[in-house]
Amino acid sequence: MAKRIVLLVILALIGLAGGFWLGHRNPPTPSASDAAVAQLLATRLPDLKGSDQAISQWKGKTLVVNFWAPWCGPCVEEMPDLQALSTEFATKNVQFVGIGIDTAQNMIAFEQKVKVDYPLLVAGYAGTDLARALGNKAGALPFTVVVDPQGRLHYEKLGRITSDEVRAALKPLI
């Protein structure tokens, strides 16, 4: 009986070692969030002047991407805080980007009332699919993600984000 137990323990250890070896031998496949960030970085969207902007132009920076719309109350409420944070972190390799889920005309009308110095890009309702890929399963707004300089999803928040939440998300990245 003791020989059987010893044999089973040895076989279990061999199986464990084999699994460990195989797990480290083959490189991990990219996670869904890695693919979503790659999709985000490959995206080109027009700004409020109609010029196409490649999100990849900010690769290598910490990106704070806020999906919003002028008709979204919590989005409008958080916009002044995001503007202030954009100014606060401007010298720390952090880039804020707003991706609007609306028309350029509506976004321009909003921006004339609430001044924002970070890029506002027009995605229309197709931006919802991009937000869903990044983790916004509900498709609701506002939705904010933080992508580290290596292009990995670091943080996501559905709903109104506070200045303290953004600072806490950015702290380990700067």
PDB file of C-alpha atoms in Angstrom:
ATOM      1  CA  MET A   1       0.000   0.000   0.000  1.00  0.00           C
ATOM      2  CA  ALA A   2       2.831   2.409   0.891  1.00  0.00           C
ATOM      3  CA  LYS A   3       4.531   1.653  -2.452  1.00  0.00           C
ATOM      4  CA  ARG A   4       1.320   2.601  -4.297  1.00  0.00           C
ATOM      5  CA  ILE A   5       1.078   5.926  -2.465  1.00  0.00           C
ATOM      6  CA  VAL A   6       4.729   6.717  -3.173  1.00  0.00           C
ATOM      7  CA  LEU A   7       4.238   5.799  -6.831  1.00  0.00           C
ATOM      8  CA  LEU A   8       1.141   8.030  -7.082  1.00  0.00           C
ATOM      9  CA  VAL A   9       2.991  10.946  -5.452  1.00  0.00           C
ATOM     10  CA  ILE A  10       5.921  10.512  -7.857  1.00  0.00           C
ATOM     11  CA  LEU A  11       3.585  10.400 -10.866  1.00  0.00           C
ATOM     12  CA  ALA A  12       1.742  13.486  -9.611  1.00  0.00           C
ATOM     13  CA  LEU A  13       5.036  15.356  -9.201  1.00  0.00           C
ATOM     14  CA  ILE A  14       6.162  14.328 -12.696  1.00  0.00           C
ATOM     15  CA  GLY A  15       2.832  15.527 -14.090  1.00  0.00           C
ATOM     16  CA  LEU A  16       3.137  18.823 -12.212  1.00  0.00           C
ATOM     17  CA  ALA A  17       6.699  19.346 -13.413  1.00  0.00           C
ATOM     18  CA  GLY A  18       5.688  18.529 -16.989  1.00  0.00           C
ATOM     19  CA  GLY A  19       2.789  20.996 -16.845  1.00  0.00           C
ATOM     20  CA  PHE A  20       5.053  23.678 -15.397  1.00  0.00           C
ATOM     21  CA  TRP A  21       7.667  23.070 -18.116  1.00  0.00           C
ATOM     22  CA  LEU A  22       5.094  23.187 -20.922  1.00  0.00           C
ATOM     23  CA  GLY A  23       3.510  26.324 -19.476  1.00  0.00           C
ATOM     24  CA  HIS A  24       6.822  28.166 -19.496  1.00  0.00           C
ATOM     25  CA  ARG A  25       8.091  26.672 -22.733  1.00  0.00           C
ATOM     26  CA  ASN A  26       5.275  28.025 -24.909  1.00  0.00           C
ATOM     27  CA  PRO A  27       4.813  31.804 -24.888  1.00  0.00           C
ATOM     28  CA  PRO A  28       1.430  32.885 -23.576  1.00  0.00           C
ATOM     29  CA  THR A  29      -1.148  33.905 -26.142  1.00  0.00           C
ATOM     30  CA  PRO A  30      -2.192  37.544 -25.949  1.00  0.00           C
ATOM     31  CA  SER A  31      -5.210  38.144 -23.765  1.00  0.00           C
ATOM     32  CA  ALA A  32      -8.399  39.721 -25.032  1.00  0.00           C
ATOM     33  CA  SER A  33      -7.378  43.014 -23.437  1.00  0.00           C
ATOM     34  CA  ASP A  34      -4.034  42.938 -25.299  1.00  0.00           C
ATOM     35  CA  ALA A  35      -5.905  42.450 -28.569  1.00  0.00           C
ATOM     36  CA  ALA A  36      -8.337  45.237 -27.660  1.00  0.00           C
ATOM     37  CA  VAL A  37      -5.495  47.650 -26.862  1.00  0.00           C
ATOM     38  CA  ALA A  38      -3.834  46.721 -30.161  1.00  0.00           C
ATOM     39  CA  GLN A  39      -7.155  47.486 -31.872  1.00  0.00           C
ATOM     40  CA  LEU A  40      -7.362  50.806 -30.013  1.00  0.00           C
ATOM     41  CA  LEU A  41      -3.814  51.754 -31.013  1.00  0.00           C
ATOM     42  CA  ALA A  42      -4.540  50.836 -34.645  1.00  0.00           C
ATOM     43  CA  THR A  43      -7.607  53.091 -34.705  1.00  0.00           C
ATOM     44  CA  ARG A  44      -7.729  56.338 -36.660  1.00  0.00           C
ATOM     45  CA  LEU A  45     -10.504  58.803 -35.855  1.00  0.00           C
ATOM     46  CA  PRO A  46     -11.207  62.364 -36.947  1.00  0.00           C
ATOM     47  CA  ASP A  47     -10.700  65.177 -34.466  1.00  0.00           C
ATOM     48  CA  LEU A  48     -13.145  68.074 -34.166  1.00  0.00           C
ATOM     49  CA  LYS A  49     -11.508  69.790 -37.158  1.00  0.00           C
ATOM     50  CA  GLY A  50     -12.017  66.696 -39.337  1.00  0.00           C
ATOM     51  CA  SER A  51      -8.341  65.659 -39.438  1.00  0.00           C
ATOM     52  CA  ASP A  52      -7.690  61.947 -38.979  1.00  0.00           C
ATOM     53  CA  GLN A  53      -5.701  61.189 -35.854  1.00  0.00           C
ATOM     54  CA  ALA A  54      -3.936  57.878 -35.265  1.00  0.00           C
ATOM     55  CA  ILE A  55      -4.159  56.824 -31.658  1.00  0.00           C
ATOM     56  CA  SER A  56      -0.801  55.125 -32.204  1.00  0.00           C
ATOM     57  CA  GLN A  57       0.801  58.599 -32.233  1.00  0.00           C
ATOM     58  CA  TRP A  58       0.634  58.427 -28.418  1.00  0.00           C
ATOM     59  CA  LYS A  59       2.176  54.957 -28.183  1.00  0.00           C
ATOM     60  CA  GLY A  60       4.855  54.931 -25.501  1.00  0.00           C
ATOM     61  CA  LYS A  61       2.852  57.278 -23.291  1.00  0.00           C
ATOM     62  CA  THR A  62       0.425  56.396 -20.571  1.00  0.00           C
ATOM     63  CA  LEU A  63      -2.973  56.875 -22.202  1.00  0.00           C
ATOM     64  CA  VAL A  64      -6.118  57.876 -20.364  1.00  0.00           C
ATOM     65  CA  VAL A  65      -8.903  57.227 -22.866  1.00  0.00           C
ATOM     66  CA  ASN A  66     -12.358  58.455 -21.929  1.00  0.00           C
ATOM     67  CA  PHE A  67     -15.378  57.326 -23.940  1.00  0.00           C
ATOM     68  CA  TRP A  68     -18.049  59.980 -23.570  1.00  0.00           C
ATOM     69  CA  ALA A  69     -20.932  61.814 -25.221  1.00  0.00           C
ATOM     70  CA  PRO A  70     -22.336  65.349 -24.872  1.00  0.00           C
ATOM     71  CA  TRP A  71     -25.769  63.920 -24.021  1.00  0.00           C
ATOM     72  CA  CYS A  72     -24.371  61.827 -21.136  1.00  0.00           C
ATOM     73  CA  GLY A  73     -24.829  63.647 -17.812  1.00  0.00           C
ATOM     74  CA  PRO A  74     -22.005  61.897 -15.895  1.00  0.00           C
ATOM     75  CA  CYS A  75     -19.700  62.436 -18.904  1.00  0.00           C
ATOM     76  CA  VAL A  76     -20.355  66.163 -18.828  1.00  0.00           C
ATOM     77  CA  GLU A  77     -19.822  66.237 -15.038  1.00  0.00           C
ATOM     78  CA  GLU A  78     -16.416  64.543 -15.196  1.00  0.00           C
ATOM     79  CA  MET A  79     -15.075  66.540 -18.156  1.00  0.00           C
ATOM     80  CA  PRO A  80     -13.750  69.523 -16.114  1.00  0.00           C
ATOM     81  CA  ASP A  81     -11.944  67.090 -13.776  1.00  0.00           C
ATOM     82  CA  LEU A  82     -10.386  65.261 -16.725  1.00  0.00           C
ATOM     83  CA  GLN A  83      -9.303  68.595 -18.194  1.00  0.00           C
ATOM     84  CA  ALA A  84      -7.633  69.589 -14.913  1.00  0.00           C
ATOM     85  CA  LEU A  85      -5.923  66.180 -14.681  1.00  0.00           C
ATOM     86  CA  SER A  86      -4.696  66.490 -18.264  1.00  0.00           C
ATOM     87  CA  THR A  87      -2.988  69.740 -17.310  1.00  0.00           C
ATOM     88  CA  GLU A  88      -1.654  68.263 -14.047  1.00  0.00           C
ATOM     89  CA  PHE A  89      -0.067  65.258 -15.780  1.00  0.00           C
ATOM     90  CA  ALA A  90       1.009  66.965 -19.016  1.00  0.00           C
ATOM     91  CA  THR A  91       4.712  66.819 -18.111  1.00  0.00           C
ATOM     92  CA  LYS A  92       4.589  63.195 -16.902  1.00  0.00           C
ATOM     93  CA  ASN A  93       4.291  61.343 -20.240  1.00  0.00           C
ATOM     94  CA  VAL A  94       0.507  60.998 -19.821  1.00  0.00           C
ATOM     95  CA  GLN A  95      -1.873  61.698 -22.702  1.00  0.00           C
ATOM     96  CA  PHE A  96      -5.612  62.147 -22.211  1.00  0.00           C
ATOM     97  CA  VAL A  97      -7.871  61.390 -25.189  1.00  0.00           C
ATOM     98  CA  GLY A  98     -11.639  61.725 -25.379  1.00  0.00           C
ATOM     99  CA  ILE A  99     -13.458  59.442 -27.790  1.00  0.00           C
ATOM    100  CA  GLY A 100     -16.907  60.814 -28.465  1.00  0.00           C
ATOM    101  CA  ILE A 101     -19.868  58.556 -29.121  1.00  0.00           C
ATOM    102  CA  ASP A 102     -21.766  61.192 -31.093  1.00  0.00           C
ATOM    103  CA  THR A 103     -21.530  63.387 -34.166  1.00  0.00           C
ATOM    104  CA  ALA A 104     -18.783  65.931 -34.719  1.00  0.00           C
ATOM    105  CA  GLN A 105     -21.395  68.696 -34.817  1.00  0.00           C
ATOM    106  CA  ASN A 106     -22.731  67.834 -31.343  1.00  0.00           C
ATOM    107  CA  MET A 107     -19.232  67.446 -29.942  1.00  0.00           C
ATOM    108  CA  ILE A 108     -18.149  70.819 -31.368  1.00  0.00           C
ATOM    109  CA  ALA A 109     -21.183  72.503 -29.795  1.00  0.00           C
ATOM    110  CA  PHE A 110     -20.275  70.924 -26.451  1.00  0.00           C
ATOM    111  CA  GLU A 111     -16.596  71.898 -26.704  1.00  0.00           C
ATOM    112  CA  GLN A 112     -17.561  75.521 -27.299  1.00  0.00           C
ATOM    113  CA  LYS A 113     -19.204  75.513 -23.852  1.00  0.00           C
ATOM    114  CA  VAL A 114     -16.704  73.301 -21.997  1.00  0.00           C
ATOM    115  CA  LYS A 115     -13.130  73.932 -23.130  1.00  0.00           C
ATOM    116  CA  VAL A 116     -10.928  70.867 -23.305  1.00  0.00           C
ATOM    117  CA  ASP A 117      -7.288  71.014 -24.345  1.00  0.00           C
ATOM    118  CA  TYR A 118      -6.754  67.304 -24.857  1.00  0.00           C
ATOM    119  CA  PRO A 119      -7.738  65.657 -28.161  1.00  0.00           C
ATOM    120  CA  LEU A 120     -11.415  64.903 -28.683  1.00  0.00           C
ATOM    121  CA  LEU A 121     -11.932  62.317 -31.401  1.00  0.00           C
ATOM    122  CA  VAL A 122     -15.202  61.497 -33.144  1.00  0.00           C
ATOM    123  CA  ALA A 123     -16.105  57.812 -33.193  1.00  0.00           C
ATOM    124  CA  GLY A 124     -19.865  58.043 -33.499  1.00  0.00           C
ATOM    125  CA  TYR A 125     -21.800  55.065 -32.268  1.00  0.00           C
ATOM    126  CA  ALA A 126     -19.130  52.704 -33.638  1.00  0.00           C
ATOM    127  CA  GLY A 127     -16.987  53.805 -30.685  1.00  0.00           C
ATOM    128  CA  THR A 128     -19.227  51.691 -28.477  1.00  0.00           C
ATOM    129  CA  ASP A 129     -17.790  48.544 -30.087  1.00  0.00           C
ATOM    130  CA  LEU A 130     -14.264  49.698 -29.307  1.00  0.00           C
ATOM    131  CA  ALA A 131     -15.248  50.400 -25.692  1.00  0.00           C
ATOM    132  CA  ARG A 132     -16.875  46.957 -25.438  1.00  0.00           C
ATOM    133  CA  ALA A 133     -13.681  45.301 -26.653  1.00  0.00           C
ATOM    134  CA  LEU A 134     -11.785  47.152 -23.900  1.00  0.00           C
ATOM    135  CA  GLY A 135     -14.089  45.759 -21.212  1.00  0.00           C
ATOM    136  CA  ASN A 136     -17.258  47.865 -21.287  1.00  0.00           C
ATOM    137  CA  LYS A 137     -19.654  44.920 -21.602  1.00  0.00           C
ATOM    138  CA  ALA A 138     -22.671  47.124 -20.805  1.00  0.00           C
ATOM    139  CA  GLY A 139     -21.889  49.571 -23.608  1.00  0.00           C
ATOM    140  CA  ALA A 140     -22.677  52.426 -21.208  1.00  0.00           C
ATOM    141  CA  LEU A 141     -21.001  55.802 -20.734  1.00  0.00           C
ATOM    142  CA  PRO A 142     -18.768  57.216 -19.465  1.00  0.00           C
ATOM    143  CA  PHE A 143     -16.084  54.571 -19.712  1.00  0.00           C
ATOM    144  CA  THR A 144     -12.412  55.259 -19.019  1.00  0.00           C
ATOM    145  CA  VAL A 145      -9.355  53.087 -19.575  1.00  0.00           C
ATOM    146  CA  VAL A 146      -5.704  53.605 -18.730  1.00  0.00           C
ATOM    147  CA  VAL A 147      -3.159  51.976 -21.031  1.00  0.00           C
ATOM    148  CA  ASP A 148       0.437  51.772 -19.851  1.00  0.00           C
ATOM    149  CA  PRO A 149       3.360  52.878 -22.057  1.00  0.00           C
ATOM    150  CA  GLN A 150       3.972  49.241 -23.079  1.00  0.00           C
ATOM    151  CA  GLY A 151       0.456  49.033 -24.535  1.00  0.00           C
ATOM    152  CA  ARG A 152      -1.181  46.979 -21.775  1.00  0.00           C
ATOM    153  CA  LEU A 153      -4.581  47.692 -20.296  1.00  0.00           C
ATOM    154  CA  HIS A 154      -3.866  48.856 -16.764  1.00  0.00           C
ATOM    155  CA  TYR A 155      -7.231  50.145 -15.510  1.00  0.00           C
ATOM    156  CA  GLU A 156     -10.851  50.430 -16.576  1.00  0.00           C
ATOM    157  CA  LYS A 157     -13.821  52.178 -15.027  1.00  0.00           C
ATOM    158  CA  LEU A 158     -17.446  52.233 -16.120  1.00  0.00           C
ATOM    159  CA  GLY A 159     -19.271  55.282 -14.815  1.00  0.00           C
ATOM    160  CA  ARG A 160     -18.185  58.711 -13.665  1.00  0.00           C
ATOM    161  CA  ILE A 161     -14.530  58.660 -12.705  1.00  0.00           C
ATOM    162  CA  THR A 162     -13.133  60.863  -9.953  1.00  0.00           C
ATOM    163  CA  SER A 163      -9.842  62.712  -9.895  1.00  0.00           C
ATOM    164  CA  ASP A 164      -8.653  60.495  -7.039  1.00  0.00           C
ATOM    165  CA  GLU A 165      -9.409  57.341  -9.053  1.00  0.00           C
ATOM    166  CA  VAL A 166      -7.431  58.653 -12.035  1.00  0.00           C
ATOM    167  CA  ARG A 167      -4.497  59.655  -9.825  1.00  0.00           C
ATOM    168  CA  ALA A 168      -4.502  56.217  -8.146  1.00  0.00           C
ATOM    169  CA  ALA A 169      -4.536  54.494 -11.546  1.00  0.00           C
ATOM    170  CA  LEU A 170      -1.682  56.668 -12.843  1.00  0.00           C
ATOM    171  CA  LYS A 171       0.504  56.558  -9.725  1.00  0.00           C
ATOM    172  CA  PRO A 172       2.250  53.228 -10.464  1.00  0.00           C
ATOM    173  CA  LEU A 173       2.800  54.219 -14.100  1.00  0.00           C
ATOM    174  CA  ILE A 174       4.615  57.532 -13.644  1.00  0.00           C
TER     175      ILE A 174
END
